[in-house]
Coordinates of C-alpha atoms and ligand atoms in Angstrom, one line a residue:
M524 CA 0.0 0.0 0.0
Y525 CA 1.3 3.5 -0.9
S526 CA 1.6 6.0 1.9
E527 CA 2.7 9.6 1.8
P528 CA 6.5 9.8 2.5
H529 CA 7.4 11.9 5.5
H530 CA 10.6 13.3 6.7
E531 CA 12.0 12.0 10.0
A532 CA 15.2 13.3 11.6
N533 CA 15.2 10.7 14.3
G534 CA 13.0 7.6 13.9
A535 CA 13.9 6.1 17.2
T536 CA 12.9 7.1 20.7
P537 CA 15.5 8.5 23.1
G538 CA 15.6 5.1 24.9
E539 CA 16.1 3.3 21.7
S540 CA 18.8 5.7 20.6
L541 CA 20.7 5.0 23.8
E542 CA 20.3 1.2 23.3
I543 CA 21.6 1.5 19.7
L544 CA 24.6 3.4 20.9
S545 CA 25.5 0.8 23.6
S546 CA 24.6 -2.4 21.7
V547 CA 25.4 -1.5 18.1
L548 CA 27.7 1.5 17.7
L549 CA 30.1 1.5 20.7
P550 CA 31.0 -2.2 20.4
T551 CA 31.9 -1.6 16.8
V552 CA 34.1 1.4 17.6
A553 CA 35.7 -0.4 20.6
R554 CA 36.9 -3.2 18.4
G555 CA 38.9 -0.9 16.1
A556 CA 37.7 -0.3 12.5
I557 CA 41.2 -0.2 11.0
V558 CA 43.3 -2.4 13.3
R559 CA 41.6 -4.7 15.8
R560 CA 42.2 -4.0 19.5
P561 CA 42.7 -7.2 21.6
A562 CA 40.9 -5.6 24.6
G563 CA 38.0 -4.5 22.4
E564 CA 37.6 -7.9 20.9
A565 CA 37.8 -9.6 24.3
L566 CA 35.1 -7.2 25.7
V567 CA 32.8 -7.8 22.8
T568 CA 33.1 -11.6 23.2
A569 CA 32.7 -11.5 27.0
T570 CA 29.6 -9.3 26.8
D571 CA 28.0 -11.2 23.9
S572 CA 27.7 -8.0 22.0
D573 CA 27.4 -9.7 18.6
R574 CA 24.3 -11.6 19.7
R575 CA 22.9 -8.4 21.3
L576 CA 23.4 -6.5 18.1
V577 CA 21.3 -9.0 16.2
S578 CA 18.5 -9.0 18.7
T579 CA 18.5 -5.2 19.1
L580 CA 18.2 -4.6 15.3
R581 CA 15.6 -7.3 14.9
A582 CA 13.4 -5.7 17.6
L583 CA 13.8 -2.3 16.0
R584 CA 12.6 -3.7 12.7
A585 CA 9.6 -5.3 14.4
R586 CA 8.7 -1.9 16.0
H587 CA 9.6 0.5 13.2
G588 CA 9.1 -1.5 9.9
D589 CA 11.4 -2.3 7.1
D590 CA 12.7 1.2 6.1
P591 CA 16.2 2.3 7.1
L592 CA 15.9 3.9 10.6
P593 CA 17.2 7.5 10.7
L594 CA 19.0 8.6 13.8
R595 CA 21.2 11.6 14.8
Y596 CA 24.2 11.4 17.1
M597 CA 26.2 14.6 17.8
G598 CA 24.9 16.2 14.7
R599 CA 25.8 13.3 12.4
R600 CA 22.9 11.8 10.4
I601 CA 22.9 8.0 10.2
A602 CA 20.4 5.4 9.2
L603 CA 20.3 1.8 10.2
V604 CA 19.5 -0.5 7.3
L605 CA 17.0 -3.2 8.5
A606 CA 15.8 -5.0 5.4
A607 CA 17.9 -7.3 3.2
E608 CA 16.4 -5.9 -0.1
D609 CA 17.6 -2.4 0.9
V610 CA 21.2 -3.6 1.0
R611 CA 20.9 -4.4 -2.7
V612 CA 19.6 -0.9 -3.4
L613 CA 22.5 0.7 -1.6
L614 CA 25.2 -1.4 -3.1
R615 CA 23.9 -1.2 -6.6
G616 CA 23.4 2.6 -6.2
T617 CA 27.1 3.2 -5.6
P618 CA 28.8 5.6 -6.1
D619 CA 25.8 7.8 -7.0
P620 CA 23.5 8.4 -5.1
F621 CA 25.3 6.3 -2.4
S622 CA 29.0 7.3 -2.1
P623 CA 31.3 4.7 -0.6
G624 CA 33.6 7.4 0.8
G625 CA 32.4 9.7 3.7
A626 CA 34.3 11.8 6.2
E627 CA 35.1 8.9 8.7
K628 CA 36.6 6.7 6.0
R629 CA 38.6 9.5 4.4
G630 CA 39.8 10.5 7.8
A631 CA 40.9 7.0 8.6
L632 CA 42.5 5.9 5.3
S633 CA 44.3 9.2 4.6
H634 CA 46.7 8.2 7.5
F635 CA 48.3 5.6 5.1
Q636 CA 46.6 5.7 1.7
P637 CA 45.4 9.2 0.8
H638 CA 44.9 8.2 -2.9
G639 CA 43.4 4.7 -2.4
V640 CA 40.4 3.8 -4.6
L641 CA 38.0 3.7 -1.6
V642 CA 38.6 7.4 -0.8
S643 CA 39.1 8.7 -4.3
T644 CA 36.8 11.3 -5.8
Q645 CA 34.4 10.6 -8.5
G646 CA 36.9 11.7 -11.2
D647 CA 39.7 9.4 -10.0
R648 CA 37.6 6.4 -8.8
P649 CA 36.9 4.7 -12.2
H650 CA 40.6 4.2 -13.4
R651 CA 41.8 3.3 -9.9
R652 CA 39.0 0.8 -9.5
E653 CA 39.8 -0.7 -12.9
A654 CA 43.5 -1.0 -11.9
N655 CA 42.5 -2.9 -8.7
E656 CA 40.1 -5.2 -10.6
H657 CA 42.7 -6.0 -13.2
A658 CA 45.5 -6.7 -10.7
L659 CA 43.4 -8.7 -8.3
A660 CA 41.6 -10.4 -11.3
L661 CA 38.1 -9.9 -10.0
G662 CA 35.7 -12.4 -11.6
R663 CA 38.5 -14.5 -13.1
S664 CA 38.9 -17.9 -11.7
P665 CA 41.5 -18.9 -11.1
H666 CA 43.7 -15.8 -10.8
P667 CA 46.3 -15.9 -13.7
E668 CA 49.1 -16.1 -11.1
A669 CA 47.4 -18.8 -9.1
R670 CA 50.4 -21.2 -9.4
A671 CA 52.9 -18.6 -8.1
I672 CA 50.5 -17.8 -5.2
A673 CA 50.2 -21.5 -4.3
A674 CA 54.0 -21.8 -4.3
H675 CA 54.3 -18.9 -1.9
A676 CA 51.6 -20.3 0.4
D677 CA 53.3 -23.7 0.4
E678 CA 56.7 -22.3 1.2
E679 CA 55.5 -20.0 4.0
A680 CA 53.2 -22.7 5.6
R681 CA 55.9 -25.4 5.4
A682 CA 58.3 -23.1 7.3
L683 CA 55.6 -22.5 9.9
V684 CA 54.8 -26.2 10.3
A685 CA 58.5 -27.1 10.6
A686 CA 59.0 -24.4 13.3
L687 CA 56.0 -25.7 15.3
R688 CA 57.1 -29.3 14.9
N689 CA 60.7 -28.6 15.9
A690 CA 59.7 -26.5 18.9
G691 CA 59.1 -29.6 21.1
S692 CA 55.9 -30.4 23.0
L693 CA 56.1 -27.3 25.3
D694 CA 56.2 -24.6 22.7
G695 CA 54.8 -26.0 19.5
V696 CA 51.7 -23.8 19.8
L697 CA 50.3 -21.8 16.9
D698 CA 48.9 -18.7 18.5
W699 CA 47.8 -15.5 16.8
A700 CA 51.2 -13.7 17.1
R701 CA 52.9 -16.6 15.3
F702 CA 50.2 -17.1 12.8
S703 CA 49.9 -13.4 11.8
R704 CA 53.7 -13.1 11.4
S705 CA 53.6 -15.9 8.9
F706 CA 50.5 -14.6 7.1
D707 CA 52.0 -11.1 6.9
A708 CA 55.0 -12.6 5.2
L709 CA 52.8 -14.5 2.8
A710 CA 50.9 -11.3 2.0
R711 CA 54.2 -9.5 1.2
R712 CA 55.4 -12.4 -1.0
V713 CA 52.1 -12.5 -3.0
V714 CA 52.1 -8.7 -3.4
F715 CA 55.8 -8.1 -4.2
G716 CA 57.6 -11.4 -4.6
A717 CA 59.7 -13.8 -2.4
F718 CA 62.3 -11.1 -1.7
A719 CA 59.8 -9.2 0.5
A720 CA 59.1 -12.1 2.9
R721 CA 61.7 -10.7 5.3
D722 CA 60.6 -7.0 4.9
R723 CA 58.9 -6.8 8.3
R724 CA 59.6 -3.1 8.6
T725 CA 57.0 -2.2 6.0
T726 CA 54.3 -4.1 7.9
E727 CA 55.4 -2.5 11.2
L728 CA 55.2 1.0 9.8
L729 CA 51.8 0.3 8.4
R730 CA 50.6 -1.1 11.8
R731 CA 51.7 2.2 13.5
L732 CA 49.8 4.2 11.0
R733 CA 46.7 2.0 11.3
A734 CA 46.7 2.5 15.0
R735 CA 46.3 6.2 14.4
A736 CA 43.7 5.5 11.6
N737 CA 41.5 3.9 14.2
W738 CA 40.9 7.4 15.5
S739 CA 40.1 8.6 11.9
Y740 CA 40.3 12.4 11.6
L741 CA 40.6 12.8 15.4
A742 CA 44.3 11.8 15.3
P743 CA 46.7 14.1 13.5
L744 CA 48.5 12.7 10.5
D745 CA 52.0 11.4 11.0
R746 CA 53.3 12.7 7.7
S747 CA 56.8 11.5 8.3
A748 CA 55.8 7.9 9.1
R749 CA 53.4 8.0 6.2
S750 CA 56.0 9.0 3.7
S751 CA 58.6 6.4 5.0
F752 CA 55.9 3.8 4.6
L753 CA 54.8 4.8 1.1
E754 CA 58.5 5.2 0.1
R755 CA 59.2 1.6 1.1
V756 CA 56.1 0.4 -0.8
R757 CA 57.2 2.3 -3.9
A758 CA 60.7 0.8 -3.7
N759 CA 59.1 -2.7 -3.4
I760 CA 56.8 -2.1 -6.4
E761 CA 59.9 -1.1 -8.5
R762 CA 61.5 -4.4 -7.6
A763 CA 58.4 -6.6 -7.8
D764 CA 58.7 -10.1 -9.3
P765 CA 56.9 -10.4 -12.7
D766 CA 54.4 -12.8 -11.2
A767 CA 53.6 -10.7 -8.2
L768 CA 50.3 -8.7 -7.8
A769 CA 52.1 -5.4 -7.7
A770 CA 53.6 -6.0 -11.2
R771 CA 50.0 -6.0 -12.5
L772 CA 49.6 -2.3 -11.6
G773 CA 51.2 0.7 -13.3
R774 CA 54.5 2.2 -12.1
P775 CA 54.7 4.2 -8.9
G776 CA 53.8 7.8 -9.5
A777 CA 51.3 7.0 -12.2
E778 CA 47.8 8.4 -12.1
E779 CA 46.5 5.2 -10.6
R780 CA 48.8 5.8 -7.6
P781 CA 49.9 2.2 -7.3
E782 CA 51.6 2.7 -4.0
D783 CA 48.3 3.8 -2.4
Q784 CA 46.5 0.8 -3.9
V785 CA 49.1 -1.5 -2.6
A786 CA 48.9 0.1 0.8
H787 CA 45.3 -0.8 0.9
W788 CA 46.1 -4.4 -0.1
L789 CA 48.6 -4.8 2.7
F790 CA 46.1 -3.4 5.2
A791 CA 43.3 -5.7 3.8
F792 CA 45.5 -8.8 4.0
D793 CA 45.2 -8.5 7.8
A794 CA 41.4 -9.1 7.6
A795 CA 42.3 -12.2 5.5
A796 CA 44.7 -13.3 8.3
I797 CA 42.0 -13.0 10.9
A798 CA 39.5 -14.8 8.7
T799 CA 42.0 -17.6 7.9
F800 CA 42.8 -18.2 11.6
R801 CA 39.1 -18.6 12.3
A802 CA 38.7 -20.8 9.1
L803 CA 41.4 -23.0 10.6
A804 CA 39.2 -23.4 13.7
L805 CA 36.2 -24.3 11.5
S806 CA 38.3 -26.8 9.5
T807 CA 39.6 -28.5 12.6
S808 CA 36.2 -28.7 14.2
Q809 CA 33.9 -31.8 14.6
G810 CA 31.4 -33.1 12.1
T811 CA 31.2 -34.5 8.6
V812 CA 31.5 -31.1 6.8
A813 CA 34.8 -30.3 8.5
E814 CA 36.0 -33.8 7.7
A815 CA 35.2 -33.2 4.0
V816 CA 37.1 -29.9 4.2
R817 CA 40.2 -31.7 5.7
A818 CA 39.9 -34.5 3.1
E819 CA 40.1 -31.9 0.2
G820 CA 43.2 -30.4 1.8
R821 CA 44.8 -33.8 2.1
T822 CA 44.0 -35.1 -1.4
E823 CA 43.6 -32.2 -3.9
D824 CA 46.8 -31.1 -5.6
G825 CA 45.7 -28.5 -8.2
V826 CA 44.7 -24.9 -7.8
D827 CA 40.9 -25.6 -7.5
L828 CA 40.0 -26.2 -3.8
P829 CA 36.3 -25.2 -3.7
L830 CA 35.6 -26.4 -0.1
L831 CA 38.6 -24.7 1.3
R832 CA 37.7 -21.4 -0.5
A833 CA 34.1 -21.8 0.8
T834 CA 35.4 -22.4 4.3
L835 CA 37.2 -19.0 4.2
R836 CA 33.9 -17.4 2.9
E837 CA 32.0 -19.1 5.7
S838 CA 34.5 -17.8 8.2
V839 CA 33.8 -14.2 7.1
R840 CA 30.1 -14.7 6.9
L841 CA 29.9 -16.1 10.4
W842 CA 32.4 -13.6 11.9
P843 CA 32.6 -10.7 9.6
T844 CA 35.8 -8.7 9.5
T845 CA 34.1 -5.7 8.0
L846 CA 31.6 -5.1 10.8
V847 CA 29.8 -2.4 9.0
V848 CA 29.5 -1.4 5.3
I849 CA 28.8 2.3 4.9
R850 CA 27.3 4.4 2.2
E851 CA 26.7 8.1 2.3
S852 CA 23.7 9.6 0.4
L853 CA 24.4 12.5 -2.0
R854 CA 20.7 13.4 -2.3
A855 CA 17.5 12.9 -0.4
T856 CA 16.4 9.3 -0.9
T857 CA 12.9 7.9 -0.8
W858 CA 12.1 4.5 0.7
R859 CA 8.8 2.7 1.3
E860 CA 7.4 5.2 3.8
R861 CA 10.2 7.6 4.6
T862 CA 12.4 10.2 2.8
I863 CA 15.8 10.4 4.3
E864 CA 17.9 13.6 4.2
P865 CA 21.0 13.9 2.0
G866 CA 24.4 13.4 3.7
T867 CA 23.1 10.5 5.8
A868 CA 25.5 7.6 6.5
F869 CA 23.6 4.3 5.9
L870 CA 25.0 1.6 8.1
V871 CA 24.7 -2.1 7.0
M872 CA 25.7 -4.1 10.1
S873 CA 26.9 -7.3 8.5
G874 CA 26.5 -9.5 11.6
Y875 CA 22.8 -8.7 11.8
F876 CA 22.1 -9.9 8.3
H877 CA 24.5 -12.8 8.2
R878 CA 23.1 -14.3 11.4
D879 CA 19.4 -13.7 10.7
S880 CA 17.9 -17.0 11.7
T881 CA 14.4 -15.7 10.7
R882 CA 15.5 -15.6 7.1
L883 CA 18.5 -18.1 6.8
S884 CA 18.1 -21.7 7.9
Y885 CA 21.9 -21.9 8.1
A886 CA 22.4 -18.7 10.0
D887 CA 24.5 -20.2 12.9
S888 CA 25.8 -23.3 11.0
F889 CA 29.0 -24.1 9.1
E890 CA 27.6 -24.6 5.7
P891 CA 30.2 -24.2 2.9
A892 CA 27.7 -25.5 0.3
I893 CA 25.9 -22.1 0.3
W894 CA 28.9 -20.7 -1.6
T895 CA 28.7 -23.3 -4.4
D896 CA 25.0 -24.0 -4.8
G897 CA 23.9 -20.3 -5.4
R898 CA 22.2 -19.7 -2.0
A899 CA 24.8 -17.1 -0.8
E900 CA 24.9 -15.4 -4.2
H901 CA 21.1 -14.8 -4.3
E902 CA 20.9 -13.4 -0.8
P903 CA 21.5 -9.7 -1.1
A904 CA 22.5 -9.2 2.5
I905 CA 25.2 -11.8 2.7
L906 CA 28.0 -9.4 2.1
P907 CA 31.3 -10.5 3.7
F908 CA 33.1 -9.0 0.7
S909 CA 30.3 -6.6 -0.2
H910 CA 29.2 -6.4 -3.8
G911 CA 28.3 -3.9 -6.5
P912 CA 30.6 -1.3 -8.1
A913 CA 32.6 -0.7 -4.8
G914 CA 32.5 -4.2 -3.5
C915 CA 35.9 -5.9 -2.6
P916 CA 37.9 -6.4 -5.7
G917 CA 39.9 -9.0 -3.7
R918 CA 36.9 -11.3 -3.2
D919 CA 38.1 -14.0 -5.6
L920 CA 41.8 -13.6 -4.8
V921 CA 41.5 -13.9 -1.0
P922 CA 39.6 -17.3 -0.8
L923 CA 42.1 -18.6 -3.5
T924 CA 45.2 -17.6 -1.6
V925 CA 43.8 -18.8 1.7
S926 CA 42.8 -22.1 0.3
F927 CA 46.4 -22.8 -0.5
F928 CA 47.7 -21.8 2.9
L929 CA 45.0 -23.9 4.7
R930 CA 45.8 -26.9 2.5
A931 CA 49.5 -26.7 3.4
L932 CA 48.8 -26.3 7.1
L933 CA 46.3 -29.3 7.1
R934 CA 49.0 -31.3 5.4
G935 CA 51.4 -30.7 8.2
G936 CA 49.6 -33.4 10.2
P937 CA 46.6 -33.6 12.6
L938 CA 46.1 -30.2 14.0
H939 CA 44.2 -29.6 17.3
R940 CA 42.6 -26.7 19.0
V941 CA 44.4 -26.4 22.4
D942 CA 42.9 -23.3 23.9
E943 CA 40.4 -23.3 26.8
A944 CA 37.2 -22.5 24.8
P945 CA 34.7 -25.3 24.2
P946 CA 34.9 -27.0 20.8
L947 CA 32.9 -25.4 17.9
R948 CA 29.6 -27.1 17.4
P949 CA 28.9 -27.0 13.6
H950 CA 25.2 -26.1 14.0
E951 CA 25.4 -23.8 17.0
L952 CA 28.3 -21.6 16.3
P953 CA 29.1 -18.8 18.7
A954 CA 28.2 -15.2 17.7
S955 CA 31.8 -14.1 18.3
L956 CA 35.1 -15.9 17.9
D957 CA 38.0 -14.0 19.4
H958 CA 40.9 -14.8 17.0
F959 CA 43.4 -13.4 19.6
T960 CA 42.7 -16.3 21.9
L961 CA 42.7 -19.2 19.4
R962 CA 45.5 -21.7 19.8
F963 CA 46.4 -24.8 17.8
S964 CA 49.0 -27.5 18.0
Y965 CA 50.3 -30.5 16.0
Q966 CA 51.0 -32.1 19.3
G967 CA 48.8 -33.2 22.2
T968 CA 45.2 -34.1 22.3
A969 CA 42.4 -32.5 20.4
Q970 CA 39.8 -30.4 22.2
G971 CA 36.9 -32.7 23.0
G972 CA 39.2 -35.7 22.7
I973 CA 39.2 -36.3 19.0
D974 CA 42.1 -36.3 16.6
V975 CA 41.5 -34.5 13.3
Ligands
HEM1047 C1 39.0 -11.5 4.5 C2 39.6 -10.5 3.7 C3 38.8 -9.4 3.1 C4 37.5 -9.0 3.3 C5 36.5 -9.6 4.2 C6 37.3 -7.8 2.5 C7 36.1 -7.1 2.5 C8 36.0 -5.9 1.9 C9 34.8 -5.0 2.0 C10 33.6 -5.4 2.8 C11 35.1 -3.9 1.4 C12 34.2 -2.7 1.3 C13 33.3 -2.8 0.2 C14 32.2 -1.8 0.2 O1 32.2 -0.7 0.9 O2 31.2 -2.1 -0.4 C15 36.4 -4.0 0.7 C16 37.0 -3.1 -0.1 C17 38.1 -3.3 -0.7 N1 39.0 -4.4 -0.6 FE1 38.7 -6.0 0.5 N2 38.5 -7.5 1.8 C18 39.4 -8.4 2.2 C19 40.7 -8.5 1.7 C20 41.2 -7.7 0.7 C21 42.4 -7.9 0.1 C22 43.5 -9.0 0.5 C23 42.5 -7.0 -0.9 C24 43.7 -6.7 -1.9 C25 44.7 -7.6 -2.1 C26 41.3 -6.2 -0.9 C27 41.1 -5.1 -1.7 C28 40.0 -4.2 -1.5 C29 39.9 -2.9 -2.1 C30 40.9 -2.3 -3.1 C31 38.7 -2.3 -1.6 C32 38.2 -0.9 -2.0 C33 37.2 -1.1 -3.2 C34 36.6 0.2 -3.7 O3 36.4 1.1 -2.9 O4 36.2 0.2 -4.9 N3 40.5 -6.7 0.1 N4 36.9 -5.2 1.1

């Protein structure tokens, strides 16, 4: 039924606004948008914030209807997206009328990639986007450099397995610090070539800049650290191996600003590391699905590992690394019953949609099949890599790269979870999985007493 659109500055009551602040917005900020904070992650897990986020948004939708819910905090106009179909409208309507930029993202990313595609103006966006899509081979399967990527993953994982196995029973523990060091080296290899495996300094500089970026425009730019970092990236691009990703971009200084694009890649590989560590937890869990995943790792030798790729995608669906996808409206936009003012930041909270058990029978299950039988593709609000013209151009490359790394780790022998948390139950997965606390070992007994 058609009803007259009406303007609404604040669709929620003061009580609801407070609840949204404490259950939805603050936990997201506490975790760190650009680099995860261990304390924030622990707090979110301890207070079950991810589950509260889902129930809060579900209740708001029941009370206020399907339209995005407009709110105002400290003068900033935002709208919470509540219906899956509206996610499609927003992502397809990018970059006009829904810009992927916005003040907070510009403020955050200019700390280390002032000319990255994500924060580029309308004039520069198309050719920078094209350069990213080409280098990362979006929509091409497998990536033209799949074999080189597999070789890097094998080499890095083999070194890690050997270090764990040689460490003796007391210290052979794969924790986050060890895992992420190895994954960072893998990222530098894939981006620049084998020579960059030891270039930890570039990653360290980036980490420092990202810590500032968590504060967006509230933290002053550290121009000197930024130029040292971008200078190192430039030098590595100049030396890149011919089969490395950076060699698929233009030369530093070109209009595409390859150094800024590569800065984004190095930053984004951190999300891939988190998702991979959680995927390892899924693949070493109980049940027939996990067993099939391990069997693929043990037996398949080529570059096509569909179950391992789907395991990575499931990891990001179940525990999204991009907690919120944001679009800012350039004009007033009309929805079913509301017209929402221009300059509103529309927030798509991925956890709310990915874990919507009223819509998805597999909401809390490990179900890699949804990525091969079309279910995930036809669901507009499953958006671990987002979609549309500003969706992640790495969404094919990441699962591919990770599938090789997981295979090599699984081939290292039976791997067990050895932390204190209860084993993952494949149909009742927890709302949060704090990657900082996961621990695995090739020695000892599996959690729950089974060997995998
Ligand atoms: C688990 C790992 C990753 C996840 C979950 C992920 C997810 C995302 C998401 C949700 C966006 C925002 C899209 C939007 O606003 O609609 C994005 C943007 C982007 N991602 Fe990824 N990403 C990952 C890793 C990577 C990697 C490794 C690369 C590069 C090698 C990459 C390259 C990019 C670029 C260039 C953009 C900006 C696109 C644009 O504005 O047009 N991502 N990613």
